[in-house]
PDB file of C-alpha atoms in Angstrom:
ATOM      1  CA  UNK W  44     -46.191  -1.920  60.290  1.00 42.00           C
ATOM      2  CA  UNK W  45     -47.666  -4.231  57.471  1.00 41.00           C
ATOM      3  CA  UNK W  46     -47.898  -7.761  57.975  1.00 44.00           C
ATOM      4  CA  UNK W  47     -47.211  -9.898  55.347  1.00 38.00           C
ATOM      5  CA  UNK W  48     -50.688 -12.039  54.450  1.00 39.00           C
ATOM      6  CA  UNK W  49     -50.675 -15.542  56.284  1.00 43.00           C
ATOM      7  CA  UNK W  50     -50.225 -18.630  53.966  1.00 37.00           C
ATOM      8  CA  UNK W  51     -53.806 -19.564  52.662  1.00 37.00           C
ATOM      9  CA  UNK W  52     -55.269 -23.169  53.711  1.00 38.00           C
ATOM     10  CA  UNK W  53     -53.982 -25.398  51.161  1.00 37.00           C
ATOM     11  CA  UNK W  54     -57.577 -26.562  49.260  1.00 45.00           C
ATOM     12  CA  UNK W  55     -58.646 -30.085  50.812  1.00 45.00           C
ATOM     13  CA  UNK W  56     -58.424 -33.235  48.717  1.00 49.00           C
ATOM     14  CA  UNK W  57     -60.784 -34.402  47.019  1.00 52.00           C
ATOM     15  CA  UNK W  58     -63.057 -37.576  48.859  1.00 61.00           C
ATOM     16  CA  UNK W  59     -61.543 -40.875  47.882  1.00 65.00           C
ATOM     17  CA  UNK W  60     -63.980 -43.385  47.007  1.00 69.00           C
ATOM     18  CA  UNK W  61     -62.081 -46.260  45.940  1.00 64.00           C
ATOM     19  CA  UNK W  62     -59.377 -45.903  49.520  1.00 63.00           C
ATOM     20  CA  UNK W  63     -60.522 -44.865  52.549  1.00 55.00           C
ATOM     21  CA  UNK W  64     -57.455 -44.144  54.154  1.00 56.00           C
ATOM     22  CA  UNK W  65     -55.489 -43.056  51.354  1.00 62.00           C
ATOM     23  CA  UNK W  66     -52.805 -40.060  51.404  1.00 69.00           C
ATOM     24  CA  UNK W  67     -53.482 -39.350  47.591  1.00 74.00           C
ATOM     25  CA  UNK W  68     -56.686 -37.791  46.497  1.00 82.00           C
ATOM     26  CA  UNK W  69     -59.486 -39.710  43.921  1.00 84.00           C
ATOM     27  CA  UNK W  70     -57.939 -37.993  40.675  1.00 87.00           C
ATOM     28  CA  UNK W  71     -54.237 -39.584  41.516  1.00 89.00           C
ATOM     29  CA  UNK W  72     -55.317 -42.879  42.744  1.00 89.00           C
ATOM     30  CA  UNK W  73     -57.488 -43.028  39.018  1.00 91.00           C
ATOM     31  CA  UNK W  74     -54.123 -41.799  37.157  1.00 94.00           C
ATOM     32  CA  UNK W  75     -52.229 -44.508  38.881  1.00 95.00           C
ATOM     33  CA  UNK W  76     -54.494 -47.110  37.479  1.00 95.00           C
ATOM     34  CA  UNK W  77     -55.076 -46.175  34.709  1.00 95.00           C
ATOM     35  CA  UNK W  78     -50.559 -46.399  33.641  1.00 95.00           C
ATOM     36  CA  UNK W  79     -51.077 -49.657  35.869  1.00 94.00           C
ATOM     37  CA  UNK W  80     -53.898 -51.110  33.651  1.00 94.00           C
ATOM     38  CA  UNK W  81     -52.379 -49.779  30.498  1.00 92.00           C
ATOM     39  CA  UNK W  82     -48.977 -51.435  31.260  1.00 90.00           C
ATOM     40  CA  UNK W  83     -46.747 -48.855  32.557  1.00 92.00           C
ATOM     41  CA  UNK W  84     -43.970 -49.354  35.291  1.00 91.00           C
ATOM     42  CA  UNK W  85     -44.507 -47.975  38.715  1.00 91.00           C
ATOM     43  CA  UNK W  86     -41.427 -45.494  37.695  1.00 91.00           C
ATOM     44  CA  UNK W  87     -42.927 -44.347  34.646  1.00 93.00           C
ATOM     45  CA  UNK W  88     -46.004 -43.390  36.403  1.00 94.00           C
ATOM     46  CA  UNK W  89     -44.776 -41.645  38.784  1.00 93.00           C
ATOM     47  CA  UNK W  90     -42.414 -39.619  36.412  1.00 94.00           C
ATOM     48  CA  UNK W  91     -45.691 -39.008  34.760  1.00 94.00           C
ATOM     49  CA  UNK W  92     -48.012 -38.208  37.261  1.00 93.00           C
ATOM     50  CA  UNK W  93     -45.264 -36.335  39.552  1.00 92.00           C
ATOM     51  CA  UNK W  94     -45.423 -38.555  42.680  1.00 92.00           C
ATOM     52  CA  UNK W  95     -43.406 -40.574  44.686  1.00 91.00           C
ATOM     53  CA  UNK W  96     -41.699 -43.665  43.197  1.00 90.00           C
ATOM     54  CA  UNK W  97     -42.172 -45.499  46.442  1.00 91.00           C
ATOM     55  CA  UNK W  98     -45.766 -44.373  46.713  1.00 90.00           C
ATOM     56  CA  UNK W  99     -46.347 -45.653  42.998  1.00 92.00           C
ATOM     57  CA  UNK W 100     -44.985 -49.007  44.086  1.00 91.00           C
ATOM     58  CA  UNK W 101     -46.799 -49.274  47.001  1.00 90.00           C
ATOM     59  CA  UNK W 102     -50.354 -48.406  45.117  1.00 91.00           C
ATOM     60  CA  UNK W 103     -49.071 -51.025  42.134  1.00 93.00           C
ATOM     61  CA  UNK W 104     -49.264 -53.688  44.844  1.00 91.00           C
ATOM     62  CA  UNK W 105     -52.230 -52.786  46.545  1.00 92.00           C
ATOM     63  CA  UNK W 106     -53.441 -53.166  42.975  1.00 94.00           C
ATOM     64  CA  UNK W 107     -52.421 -56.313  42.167  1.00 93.00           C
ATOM     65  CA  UNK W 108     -53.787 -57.164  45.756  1.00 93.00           C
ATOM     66  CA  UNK W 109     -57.142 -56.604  45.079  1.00 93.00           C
ATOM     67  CA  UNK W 110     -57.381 -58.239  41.433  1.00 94.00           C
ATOM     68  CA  UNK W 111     -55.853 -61.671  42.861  1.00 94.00           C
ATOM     69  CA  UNK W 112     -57.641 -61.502  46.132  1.00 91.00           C
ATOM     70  CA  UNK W 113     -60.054 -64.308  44.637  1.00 88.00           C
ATOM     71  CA  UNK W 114     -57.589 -66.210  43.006  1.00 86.00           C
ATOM     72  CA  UNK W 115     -57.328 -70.105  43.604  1.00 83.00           C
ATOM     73  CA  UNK W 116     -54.914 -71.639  45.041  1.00 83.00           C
ATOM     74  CA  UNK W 117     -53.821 -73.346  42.053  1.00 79.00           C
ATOM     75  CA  UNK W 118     -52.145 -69.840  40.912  1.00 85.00           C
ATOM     76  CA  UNK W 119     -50.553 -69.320  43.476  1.00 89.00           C
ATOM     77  CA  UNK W 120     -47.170 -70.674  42.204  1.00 90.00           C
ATOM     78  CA  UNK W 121     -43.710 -69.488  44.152  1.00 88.00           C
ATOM     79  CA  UNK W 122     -41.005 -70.924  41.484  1.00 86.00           C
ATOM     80  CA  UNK W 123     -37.896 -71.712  43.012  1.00 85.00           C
ATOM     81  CA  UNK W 124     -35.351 -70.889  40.633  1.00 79.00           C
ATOM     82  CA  UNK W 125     -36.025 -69.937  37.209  1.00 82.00           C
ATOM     83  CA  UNK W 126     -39.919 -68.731  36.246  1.00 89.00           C
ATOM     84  CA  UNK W 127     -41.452 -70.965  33.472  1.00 92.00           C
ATOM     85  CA  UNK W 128     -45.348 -70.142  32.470  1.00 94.00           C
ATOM     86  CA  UNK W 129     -47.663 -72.530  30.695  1.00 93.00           C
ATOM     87  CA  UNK W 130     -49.931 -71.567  28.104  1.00 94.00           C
ATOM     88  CA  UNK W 131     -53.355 -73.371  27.304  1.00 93.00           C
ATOM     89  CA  UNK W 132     -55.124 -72.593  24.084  1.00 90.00           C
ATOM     90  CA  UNK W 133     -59.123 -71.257  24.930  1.00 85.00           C
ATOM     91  CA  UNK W 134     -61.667 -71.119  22.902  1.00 82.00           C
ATOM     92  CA  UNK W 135     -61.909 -67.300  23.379  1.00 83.00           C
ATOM     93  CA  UNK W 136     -58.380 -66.385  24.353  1.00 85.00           C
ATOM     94  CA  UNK W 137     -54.870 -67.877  25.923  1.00 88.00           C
ATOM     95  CA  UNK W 138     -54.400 -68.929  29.272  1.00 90.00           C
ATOM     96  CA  UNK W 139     -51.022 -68.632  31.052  1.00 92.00           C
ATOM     97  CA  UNK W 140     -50.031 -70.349  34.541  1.00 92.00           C
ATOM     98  CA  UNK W 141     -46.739 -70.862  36.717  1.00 93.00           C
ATOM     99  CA  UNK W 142     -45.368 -74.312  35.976  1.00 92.00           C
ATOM    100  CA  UNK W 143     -45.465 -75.311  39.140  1.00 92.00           C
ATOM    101  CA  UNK W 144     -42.082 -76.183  41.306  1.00 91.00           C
ATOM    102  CA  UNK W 145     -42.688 -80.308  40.735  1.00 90.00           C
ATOM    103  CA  UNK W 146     -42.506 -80.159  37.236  1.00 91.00           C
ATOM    104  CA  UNK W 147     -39.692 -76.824  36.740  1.00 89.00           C
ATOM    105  CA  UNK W 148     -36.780 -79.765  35.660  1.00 89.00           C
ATOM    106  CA  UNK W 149     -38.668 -81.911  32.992  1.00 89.00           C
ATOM    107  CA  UNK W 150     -40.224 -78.588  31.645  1.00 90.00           C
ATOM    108  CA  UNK W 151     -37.507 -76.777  30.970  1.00 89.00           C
ATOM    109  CA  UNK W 152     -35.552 -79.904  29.897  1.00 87.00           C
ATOM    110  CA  UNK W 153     -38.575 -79.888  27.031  1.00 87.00           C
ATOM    111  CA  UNK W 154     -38.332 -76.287  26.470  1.00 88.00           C
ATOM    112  CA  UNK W 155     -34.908 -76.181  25.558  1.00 82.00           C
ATOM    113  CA  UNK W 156     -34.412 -79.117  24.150  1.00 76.00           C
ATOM    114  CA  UNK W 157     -32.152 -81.346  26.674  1.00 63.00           C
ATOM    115  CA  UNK W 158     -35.010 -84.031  26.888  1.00 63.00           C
ATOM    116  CA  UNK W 159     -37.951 -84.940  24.254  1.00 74.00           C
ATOM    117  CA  UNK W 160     -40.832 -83.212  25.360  1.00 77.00           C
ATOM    118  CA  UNK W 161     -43.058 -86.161  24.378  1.00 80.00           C
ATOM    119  CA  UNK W 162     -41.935 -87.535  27.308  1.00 83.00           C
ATOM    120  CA  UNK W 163     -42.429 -84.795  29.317  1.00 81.00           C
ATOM    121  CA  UNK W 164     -46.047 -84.874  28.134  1.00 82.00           C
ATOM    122  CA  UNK W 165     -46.464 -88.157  28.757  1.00 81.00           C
ATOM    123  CA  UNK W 166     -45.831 -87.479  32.772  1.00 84.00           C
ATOM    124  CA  UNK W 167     -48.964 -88.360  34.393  1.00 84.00           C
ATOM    125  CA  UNK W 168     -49.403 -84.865  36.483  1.00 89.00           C
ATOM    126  CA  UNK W 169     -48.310 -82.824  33.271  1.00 88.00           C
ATOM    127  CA  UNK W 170     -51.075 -80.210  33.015  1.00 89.00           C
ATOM    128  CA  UNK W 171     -51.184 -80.337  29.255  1.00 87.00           C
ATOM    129  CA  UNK W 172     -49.519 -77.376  28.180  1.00 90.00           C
ATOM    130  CA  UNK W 173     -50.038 -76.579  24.861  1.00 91.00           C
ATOM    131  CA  UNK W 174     -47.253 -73.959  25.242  1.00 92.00           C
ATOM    132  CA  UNK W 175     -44.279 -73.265  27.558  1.00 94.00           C
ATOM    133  CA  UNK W 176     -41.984 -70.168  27.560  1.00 93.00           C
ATOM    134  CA  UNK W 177     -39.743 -68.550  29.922  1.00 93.00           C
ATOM    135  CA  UNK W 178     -39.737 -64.557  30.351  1.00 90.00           C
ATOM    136  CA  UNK W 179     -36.032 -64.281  31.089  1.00 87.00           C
ATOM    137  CA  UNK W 180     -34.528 -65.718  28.359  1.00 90.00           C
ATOM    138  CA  UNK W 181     -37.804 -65.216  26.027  1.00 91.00           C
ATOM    139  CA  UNK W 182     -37.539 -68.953  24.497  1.00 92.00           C
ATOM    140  CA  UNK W 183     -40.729 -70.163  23.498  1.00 94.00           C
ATOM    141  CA  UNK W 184     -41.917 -74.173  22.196  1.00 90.00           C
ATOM    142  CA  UNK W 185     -45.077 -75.725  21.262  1.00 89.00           C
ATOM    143  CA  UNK W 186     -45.577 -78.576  23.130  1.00 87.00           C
ATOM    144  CA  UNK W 187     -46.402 -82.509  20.777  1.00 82.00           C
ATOM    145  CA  UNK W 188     -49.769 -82.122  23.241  1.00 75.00           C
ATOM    146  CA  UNK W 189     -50.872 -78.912  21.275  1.00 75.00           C
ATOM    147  CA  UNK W 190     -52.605 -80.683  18.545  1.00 76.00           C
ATOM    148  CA  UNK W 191     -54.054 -76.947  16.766  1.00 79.00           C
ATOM    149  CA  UNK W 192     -53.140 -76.051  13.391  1.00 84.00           C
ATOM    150  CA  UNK W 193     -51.470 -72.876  11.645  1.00 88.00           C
ATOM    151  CA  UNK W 194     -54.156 -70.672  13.389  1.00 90.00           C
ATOM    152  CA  UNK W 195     -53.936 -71.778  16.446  1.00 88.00           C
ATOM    153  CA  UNK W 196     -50.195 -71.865  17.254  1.00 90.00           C
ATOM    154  CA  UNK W 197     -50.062 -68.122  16.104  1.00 92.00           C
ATOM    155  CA  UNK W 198     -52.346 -67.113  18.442  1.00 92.00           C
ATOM    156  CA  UNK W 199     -49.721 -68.956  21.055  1.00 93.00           C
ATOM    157  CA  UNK W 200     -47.116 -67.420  19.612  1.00 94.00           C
ATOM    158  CA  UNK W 201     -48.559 -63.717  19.696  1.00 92.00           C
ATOM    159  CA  UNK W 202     -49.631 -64.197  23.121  1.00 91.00           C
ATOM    160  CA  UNK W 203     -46.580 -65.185  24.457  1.00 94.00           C
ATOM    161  CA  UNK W 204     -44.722 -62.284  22.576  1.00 93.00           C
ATOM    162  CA  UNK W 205     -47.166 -59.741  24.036  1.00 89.00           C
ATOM    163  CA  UNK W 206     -46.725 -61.590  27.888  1.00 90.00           C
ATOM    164  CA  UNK W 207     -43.527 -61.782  27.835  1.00 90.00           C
ATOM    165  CA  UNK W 208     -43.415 -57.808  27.021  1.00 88.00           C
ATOM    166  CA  UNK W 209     -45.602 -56.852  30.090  1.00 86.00           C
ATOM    167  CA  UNK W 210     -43.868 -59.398  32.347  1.00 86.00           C
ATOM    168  CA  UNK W 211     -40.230 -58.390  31.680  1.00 84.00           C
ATOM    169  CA  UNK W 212     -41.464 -54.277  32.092  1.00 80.00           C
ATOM    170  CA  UNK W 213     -41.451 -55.004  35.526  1.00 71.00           C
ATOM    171  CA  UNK W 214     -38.203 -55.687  37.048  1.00 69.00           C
ATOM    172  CA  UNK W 215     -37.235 -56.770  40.376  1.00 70.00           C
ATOM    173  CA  UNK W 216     -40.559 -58.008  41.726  1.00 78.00           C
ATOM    174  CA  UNK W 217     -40.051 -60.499  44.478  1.00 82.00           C
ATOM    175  CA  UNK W 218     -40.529 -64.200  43.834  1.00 85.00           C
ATOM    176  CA  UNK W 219     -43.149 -64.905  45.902  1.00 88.00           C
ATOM    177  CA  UNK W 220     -45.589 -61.734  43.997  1.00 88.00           C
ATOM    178  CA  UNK W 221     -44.534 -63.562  40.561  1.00 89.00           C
ATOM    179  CA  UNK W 222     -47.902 -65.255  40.719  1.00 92.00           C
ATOM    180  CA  UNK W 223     -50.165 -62.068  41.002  1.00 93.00           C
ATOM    181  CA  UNK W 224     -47.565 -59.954  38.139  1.00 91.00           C
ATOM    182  CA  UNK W 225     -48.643 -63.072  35.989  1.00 91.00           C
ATOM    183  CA  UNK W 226     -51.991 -63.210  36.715  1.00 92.00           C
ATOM    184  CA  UNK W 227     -52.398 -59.226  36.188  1.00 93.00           C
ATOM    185  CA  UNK W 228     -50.921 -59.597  33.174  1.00 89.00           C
ATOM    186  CA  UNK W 229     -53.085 -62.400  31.882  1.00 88.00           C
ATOM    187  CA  UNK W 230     -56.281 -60.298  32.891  1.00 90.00           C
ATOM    188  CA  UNK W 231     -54.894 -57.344  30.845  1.00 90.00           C
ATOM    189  CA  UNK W 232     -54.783 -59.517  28.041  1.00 85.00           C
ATOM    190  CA  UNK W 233     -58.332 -61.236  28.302  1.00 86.00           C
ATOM    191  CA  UNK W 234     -60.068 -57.601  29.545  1.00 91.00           C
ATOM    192  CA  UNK W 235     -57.905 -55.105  27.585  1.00 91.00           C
ATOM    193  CA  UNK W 236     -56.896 -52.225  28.975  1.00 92.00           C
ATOM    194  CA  UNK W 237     -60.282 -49.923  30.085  1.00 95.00           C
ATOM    195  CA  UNK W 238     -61.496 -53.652  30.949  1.00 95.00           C
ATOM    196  CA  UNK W 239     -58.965 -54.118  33.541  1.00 95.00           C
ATOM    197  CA  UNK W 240     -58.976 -50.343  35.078  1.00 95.00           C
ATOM    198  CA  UNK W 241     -62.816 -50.848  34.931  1.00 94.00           C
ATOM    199  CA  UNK W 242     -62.276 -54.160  36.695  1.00 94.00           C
ATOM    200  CA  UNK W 243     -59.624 -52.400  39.269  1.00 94.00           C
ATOM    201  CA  UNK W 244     -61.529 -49.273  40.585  1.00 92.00           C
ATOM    202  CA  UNK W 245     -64.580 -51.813  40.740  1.00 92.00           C
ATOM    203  CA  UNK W 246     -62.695 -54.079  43.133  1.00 91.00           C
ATOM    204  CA  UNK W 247     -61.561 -50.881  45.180  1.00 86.00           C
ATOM    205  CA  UNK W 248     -64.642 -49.419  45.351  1.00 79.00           C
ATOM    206  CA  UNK W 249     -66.144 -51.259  48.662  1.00 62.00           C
ATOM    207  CA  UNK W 250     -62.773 -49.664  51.142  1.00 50.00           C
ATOM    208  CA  UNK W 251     -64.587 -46.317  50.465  1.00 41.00           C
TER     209      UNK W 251
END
């Protein structure tokens, strides 16, 4: 009587440098950063990449772990009810921050109008936005404080446009991650894409 051949080993994964621990092998952990870093929703990576929705989510946060680990405490924002960000014009490139809960009425009371936003401005703990927008509804308003010319306010306005993209790609993220999805997002604008994989896997690297 012939046996049928036993099933062979199934080949061993390949050492993971950047996650000790990890269930996925080196290759998929790199794939999954790289649609991360390049702006891509958990789903559409793992349509891509043929994994796991829930295991694409999970890896997305343990990403955005690691890149805010160091962040001050300053960023870490939980709005309350609607999410309003603050841009500040750089030298080099756009800054973008939670408005904090204290100041949520009077800034979007500037932003859309319902209350002159000189005198929002004029509030002596206003950060000095030069910029406010909100991601759900898109609006978007130079503040009287943003005293730049043509040049200047288009970079505001193209940074906002390209924000708002990223932020709104990602749907349903809980209120109190809003902080590190906005922070993420700024990163990917100031490193650019390879910058913030490069930045990612580099941050990994020591749980190997």
């Amino acid at each position: 009587m012939i046996r049928p051949p036993r099933d062979r080993a199934r080949p061993l994964h390949h050492k993971n440098r950047y996650a000790a621990y990890a269930k996925i092998d080196e290759p998929l952990l790199q794939g999954l950063a790289r649609h991360f870093s390049q702006g891509d929703t958990a789903s559409q990576a793992a349509l891509a990449l043929c994994v796991n929705r829930n295991t694409a989510n999970r890896y997305y946060r343990l990403f955005r772990d690691a890149l805010t680990r160091e962040a001050c405490e300053g960023l870490r924002v939980v709005p309350e009810t609607r999410v309003l960000v603050g841009l500040f014009l750089g030298a080099i490139h756009v800054e973008a921050r939670l408005v904090p809960v204290s100041l949520a009425g009077p800034a979007l009371e500037a932003l859309r109008g319902e209350r002159q936003a000189l005198e929002a401005c004029s509030l002596s703990e206003w950060p000095g936005y030069d910029a406010l927008g909100e991601p759900a509804t898109g609006a978007f308003a130079l503040m009287p404080c943003c005293l730049v010319g043509p040049l200047g306010q288009s970079r505001l306005a193209s940074r906002w446009r390209l924000l708002r993209e990223r932020l709104c790609k990602s749907r349903g993220i809980p209120r109190e991650d809003y902080w590190r999805h906005l922070a993420v997002c700024e990163l990917a604008g100031e490193l650019g894409t390879e910058g913030l994989r490069a930045r990612l896997l580099d941050l990994l690297k020591p749980a190997a």
